[in-house]
Coordinates of C-alpha atoms in Angstrom, one line a residue:
X17 CA 158.0 279.3 100.5
X18 CA 156.9 281.2 97.8
X19 CA 157.5 281.7 94.8
X20 CA 157.2 284.7 93.5
X21 CA 155.2 284.7 90.3
X22 CA 156.2 287.8 87.8
X23 CA 159.6 285.9 88.9
X24 CA 159.0 282.0 87.8
X25 CA 157.8 283.3 83.8
X26 CA 160.8 285.8 83.4
X27 CA 162.9 283.3 84.0
X28 CA 161.1 281.2 82.1
X29 CA 161.3 283.4 79.1
X30 CA 164.6 283.9 79.6
X31 CA 165.2 279.4 79.7
X32 CA 163.1 279.8 76.0
X33 CA 164.5 282.0 74.9
X34 CA 168.1 280.6 75.0
X35 CA 166.6 278.0 73.9
X36 CA 165.2 279.5 70.9
X37 CA 169.0 281.3 70.0
X38 CA 170.3 277.9 70.5
X39 CA 167.9 276.3 68.5
X40 CA 168.7 279.8 66.0
X41 CA 171.5 278.7 64.3
X42 CA 171.3 278.2 61.0
X43 CA 171.7 275.8 58.6
X44 CA 173.0 275.1 55.4
X45 CA 173.3 273.1 52.4
X46 CA 175.8 274.3 49.8
X47 CA 176.6 273.1 46.5
X48 CA 179.5 273.2 46.0
X49 CA 183.0 273.4 48.2
X50 CA 183.7 276.4 48.4
X51 CA 180.3 277.6 49.0
X52 CA 181.2 275.3 52.2
X53 CA 184.0 276.8 52.9
X54 CA 182.0 280.4 52.6
X55 CA 180.2 279.6 55.2
X56 CA 182.5 278.4 57.3
X57 CA 184.7 281.5 57.4
X58 CA 181.0 284.0 57.2
X59 CA 179.3 281.8 59.6
X60 CA 181.4 279.3 62.6
X61 CA 178.1 279.6 64.9
X62 CA 176.0 277.6 61.2
X63 CA 175.6 273.9 60.6
X64 CA 176.6 273.4 57.2
X65 CA 176.1 270.5 54.5
X66 CA 178.3 270.4 51.9
X67 CA 176.4 268.8 48.4
X68 CA 179.4 267.9 47.0
X69 CA 183.4 267.7 47.1
X70 CA 186.3 268.6 44.5
X71 CA 186.0 265.2 43.6
X72 CA 183.6 265.4 41.6
X73 CA 181.5 267.1 38.5
X74 CA 179.0 269.8 40.2
X75 CA 177.5 269.9 36.2
X76 CA 176.7 266.2 36.9
X77 CA 174.9 265.3 40.6
X78 CA 171.9 262.5 41.4
X79 CA 169.4 264.0 43.5
X80 CA 169.6 261.3 46.1
X81 CA 166.7 260.3 48.8
X82 CA 169.8 262.0 51.6
X83 CA 170.3 265.6 49.9
X84 CA 167.0 266.2 49.2
X85 CA 166.2 265.4 53.3
X86 CA 169.1 267.8 54.5
X87 CA 167.1 270.1 51.6
X88 CA 164.1 269.6 53.9
X89 CA 166.1 271.5 56.8
X90 CA 167.6 274.1 55.3
X91 CA 167.6 277.9 56.2
X92 CA 169.6 279.2 53.2
X93 CA 171.1 277.2 50.0
X94 CA 173.7 278.9 49.3
X95 CA 175.4 277.5 45.5
X96 CA 177.5 278.8 42.4
X97 CA 174.2 279.0 40.5
X98 CA 174.7 280.5 36.7
X99 CA 173.0 277.2 35.4
X100 CA 175.5 275.0 36.7
X101 CA 173.3 273.9 38.9
X102 CA 170.6 273.3 36.5
X103 CA 170.4 269.4 36.5
X104 CA 170.1 268.5 39.7
X105 CA 169.8 271.6 42.3
X106 CA 165.2 271.9 41.0
X107 CA 165.1 268.6 41.5
X108 CA 166.5 268.9 45.3
X109 CA 163.8 271.6 45.6
X110 CA 161.4 270.9 44.2
X111 CA 160.9 267.4 46.7
X112 CA 162.3 269.4 49.2
X113 CA 158.7 271.2 49.6
X114 CA 161.1 273.6 51.6
X115 CA 159.6 277.1 51.1
X116 CA 162.1 278.9 53.2
X117 CA 164.7 277.7 49.7
X118 CA 162.4 279.1 46.6
X119 CA 162.8 280.2 43.4
X120 CA 163.1 284.0 44.4
X121 CA 163.2 283.3 48.3
X122 CA 166.2 285.1 50.5
X123 CA 167.8 281.5 51.6
X124 CA 168.5 280.9 48.0
X125 CA 171.4 282.3 46.6
X126 CA 173.2 282.0 43.7
X127 CA 177.0 283.0 43.9
X128 CA 177.2 284.6 40.4
X129 CA 174.6 287.2 40.9
X130 CA 176.7 288.5 43.3
X131 CA 179.0 289.7 40.0
X132 CA 178.8 290.0 36.5
X133 CA 179.9 286.8 35.1
X134 CA 183.0 285.2 32.2
X135 CA 181.4 284.9 29.4
X136 CA 178.3 285.4 29.2
X137 CA 176.1 284.4 26.0
X138 CA 173.1 286.2 24.4
X139 CA 172.3 283.2 22.3
X140 CA 172.9 279.7 23.0
X141 CA 171.5 276.1 21.2
X142 CA 173.0 272.7 21.7
X143 CA 175.6 272.7 18.2
X144 CA 177.5 274.5 21.3
X145 CA 177.5 272.0 23.2
X146 CA 177.4 272.1 27.1
X147 CA 177.6 276.1 27.4
X148 CA 176.5 278.3 29.8
X149 CA 173.8 281.6 28.6
X150 CA 174.1 283.3 32.1
X151 CA 178.2 282.7 32.2
X152 CA 181.1 281.5 33.6
X153 CA 179.7 280.1 37.3
X154 CA 183.4 278.5 38.0
X155 CA 184.0 281.9 39.8
X156 CA 185.6 280.4 42.5
X157 CA 188.8 281.7 41.5
X158 CA 188.8 284.5 41.3
X159 CA 189.8 286.5 44.6
X160 CA 188.2 290.1 43.6
X161 CA 185.0 288.3 42.7
X162 CA 185.0 285.9 45.7
X163 CA 185.3 288.9 48.2
X164 CA 182.3 290.9 47.4
X165 CA 180.5 287.2 46.7
X166 CA 181.4 287.6 51.2
X167 CA 179.8 290.2 51.6
X168 CA 176.8 289.6 49.6
X169 CA 176.6 286.1 51.4
X170 CA 177.3 287.8 55.3
X171 CA 174.1 290.3 54.2
X172 CA 171.9 287.4 53.3
X173 CA 173.2 286.7 56.3
X174 CA 172.0 289.4 58.2
X175 CA 168.7 288.9 56.1
X176 CA 168.1 286.1 58.2
X177 CA 169.1 286.4 61.6
X178 CA 168.9 289.9 61.9
X179 CA 170.2 289.0 65.5
X180 CA 173.6 287.7 64.7
X181 CA 174.4 291.2 63.0
X182 CA 176.8 292.1 64.8
X183 CA 178.6 288.3 64.7
X184 CA 178.3 287.8 60.7
X185 CA 179.8 291.2 60.2
X186 CA 182.4 290.7 62.4
X187 CA 183.1 287.3 60.5
X188 CA 183.2 289.3 57.8
X189 CA 185.6 291.9 58.7
X190 CA 187.4 289.4 59.7
X191 CA 187.6 287.1 56.4
X192 CA 188.1 290.2 54.2
X193 CA 191.3 292.4 55.7
X194 CA 192.9 288.3 55.8
X195 CA 191.4 287.8 52.2
X196 CA 193.1 291.5 50.8
X197 CA 196.4 290.0 52.3
X198 CA 196.8 286.8 51.3
X199 CA 195.1 288.3 47.9
X200 CA 198.5 290.4 47.6
X201 CA 200.5 287.7 48.0
X202 CA 198.9 285.4 45.6
X203 CA 199.0 288.8 43.3
X204 CA 203.2 289.4 44.1
X205 CA 203.9 285.5 44.3
X206 CA 201.9 285.1 40.1
X207 CA 203.6 287.2 38.2
X208 CA 206.4 284.6 36.4
X209 CA 203.1 283.2 35.2
X210 CA 201.8 285.8 33.8
X211 CA 201.8 285.1 29.5
X212 CA 202.4 281.7 30.6
X213 CA 199.5 278.6 27.9
X214 CA 198.1 275.7 29.4
X215 CA 195.8 273.4 27.6
X216 CA 192.9 272.4 29.5
X217 CA 189.4 270.5 30.1
X218 CA 187.0 273.0 29.8
X219 CA 186.8 276.2 31.5
X220 CA 187.0 275.2 34.6
X221 CA 189.8 277.4 35.0
X222 CA 188.5 280.0 33.6
X223 CA 189.3 282.6 35.9
X224 CA 191.7 281.9 37.2
X225 CA 193.8 282.3 34.2
X226 CA 192.4 285.6 33.5
X227 CA 193.3 286.8 36.9
X228 CA 196.7 284.9 36.2
X229 CA 196.3 286.1 32.9
X230 CA 197.4 282.5 31.0
X231 CA 196.2 282.3 28.1
X232 CA 194.4 279.1 27.5
X233 CA 194.9 277.8 24.1
X234 CA 193.2 274.6 23.2
X235 CA 191.3 272.6 25.4
X236 CA 190.8 268.9 25.5
X237 CA 186.9 268.7 25.5
X238 CA 186.8 269.0 21.2
X239 CA 183.0 270.9 21.8
X240 CA 181.9 271.7 25.8
X241 CA 180.9 268.5 28.0
X242 CA 182.5 266.3 25.5
X243 CA 184.8 263.7 26.5
X244 CA 187.9 264.2 24.5
X245 CA 188.3 262.3 21.4
X246 CA 191.4 260.7 20.1
X247 CA 191.0 262.4 17.0
X248 CA 190.6 265.8 17.9
X249 CA 192.8 264.7 20.8
X250 CA 195.8 263.8 17.6
X251 CA 194.7 267.3 16.7
X252 CA 196.3 269.4 19.5
X253 CA 199.5 266.9 19.4
X254 CA 201.5 270.1 17.1
X255 CA 200.2 272.8 19.5
X256 CA 201.9 270.6 21.9
X257 CA 205.6 270.4 20.5
X258 CA 205.6 274.1 19.7
X259 CA 207.3 274.5 22.8
X260 CA 205.3 277.6 24.8
X261 CA 202.5 274.6 26.3
X262 CA 203.6 275.2 29.9
X263 CA 200.8 272.1 31.0
X264 CA 198.5 269.9 30.1
X265 CA 196.0 271.2 33.4
X266 CA 193.1 268.8 34.9
X267 CA 191.0 269.4 37.2
X268 CA 190.5 266.5 40.4
X269 CA 187.4 265.5 39.1
X270 CA 188.3 265.3 35.6
X271 CA 189.3 262.0 33.7
X272 CA 193.2 262.0 33.5
X273 CA 193.7 259.8 29.8
X274 CA 193.6 262.7 27.5
X275 CA 195.6 264.5 28.7
X276 CA 197.9 261.8 30.0
X277 CA 197.9 261.1 26.6
X278 CA 198.5 264.0 24.6
X279 CA 202.2 264.4 27.6
X280 CA 203.4 260.9 25.8
X281 CA 203.4 261.8 22.5
X282 CA 204.3 265.8 23.4
X283 CA 206.0 266.3 26.8
X284 CA 204.1 268.5 28.3
X285 CA 203.4 268.1 31.8
X286 CA 200.1 267.2 32.9
X287 CA 198.8 269.3 36.6
X288 CA 195.8 267.8 38.4
X289 CA 194.1 271.0 40.0
X290 CA 192.0 270.9 42.7
X291 CA 188.7 271.7 41.6
X292 CA 187.2 272.5 44.7
X293 CA 187.9 273.1 48.6
X294 CA 188.8 269.7 49.6
X295 CA 190.9 267.4 46.6
X296 CA 194.2 267.6 48.4
X297 CA 195.7 267.9 51.6
X298 CA 197.1 271.2 50.7
X299 CA 193.9 272.5 50.1
X300 CA 191.3 272.4 52.6
X301 CA 189.7 276.1 52.9
X302 CA 189.9 279.1 50.9
X303 CA 193.0 279.6 51.5
X304 CA 195.0 276.9 51.0
X305 CA 193.0 276.4 47.3
X306 CA 194.2 279.0 45.9
X307 CA 197.9 278.6 47.7
X308 CA 198.0 275.1 46.6
X309 CA 196.9 276.0 43.2
X310 CA 199.6 278.8 42.4
X311 CA 202.1 276.3 44.1
X312 CA 201.3 273.9 41.0
X313 CA 201.1 276.4 38.5
X314 CA 204.8 277.8 40.0
X315 CA 206.1 274.5 39.9
X316 CA 206.6 273.7 43.5
X317 CA 203.3 271.3 44.2

């Protein structure tokens, strides 16, 4: 039996098309766990690699060969931005030689570029410590800003993969509806925290405290980026003993020793909050991250 050549060609083209679509699943390189988690929400069919964990300081990452190899394969790199990754991302971009994710390309996405960050600085010098002139990059703890980032992230996915635009839009609509409902719930739960005061390590939770109207009265760091010193910790004792400090807050990747010393001297409890998704069993996605942070602050740990 002779096979119609046009029919055969059509079948081969259809087969090749399906194969190409299967291969078209985006490779997403997330610099931090919160952006890996957001990618899972908005692009569930993508191949997602997260370069760091919630137990690592995202300021301090080594440009390892394994990270270079992953970036070489990436269609999209999603990071916090505001120079949080300035010490390692440019090296990965250079060594991976991936034109799709270089500066100015659609394949490079910074969360901080999609919103107005807190604490922008017009002038920065070394005497100020490790500060970010472009603003605080730890915006994963602001639900309203994260919703705006999600919208921009979804739009970027559609630019890179227009054939799946309807799927990305549907995923975004689902995430946004669940996120807005959760935000309403979180705000109601967090009512008792308004006006509370804490001592914290760095400005990791700046957006969280701003959202919840919690005041960070002091920093365990003498200057941003410098570890606590004995002299600086001693200067915090009287403030911590004032009786109005809810907790001494440390992120999951930060050294607890200074906080524990201050707690022993003053009786103020230490809270080790997850810095991002995956820091503990309760914070395995963005929703769980917020649930767990609020539970700990409210005393439900």
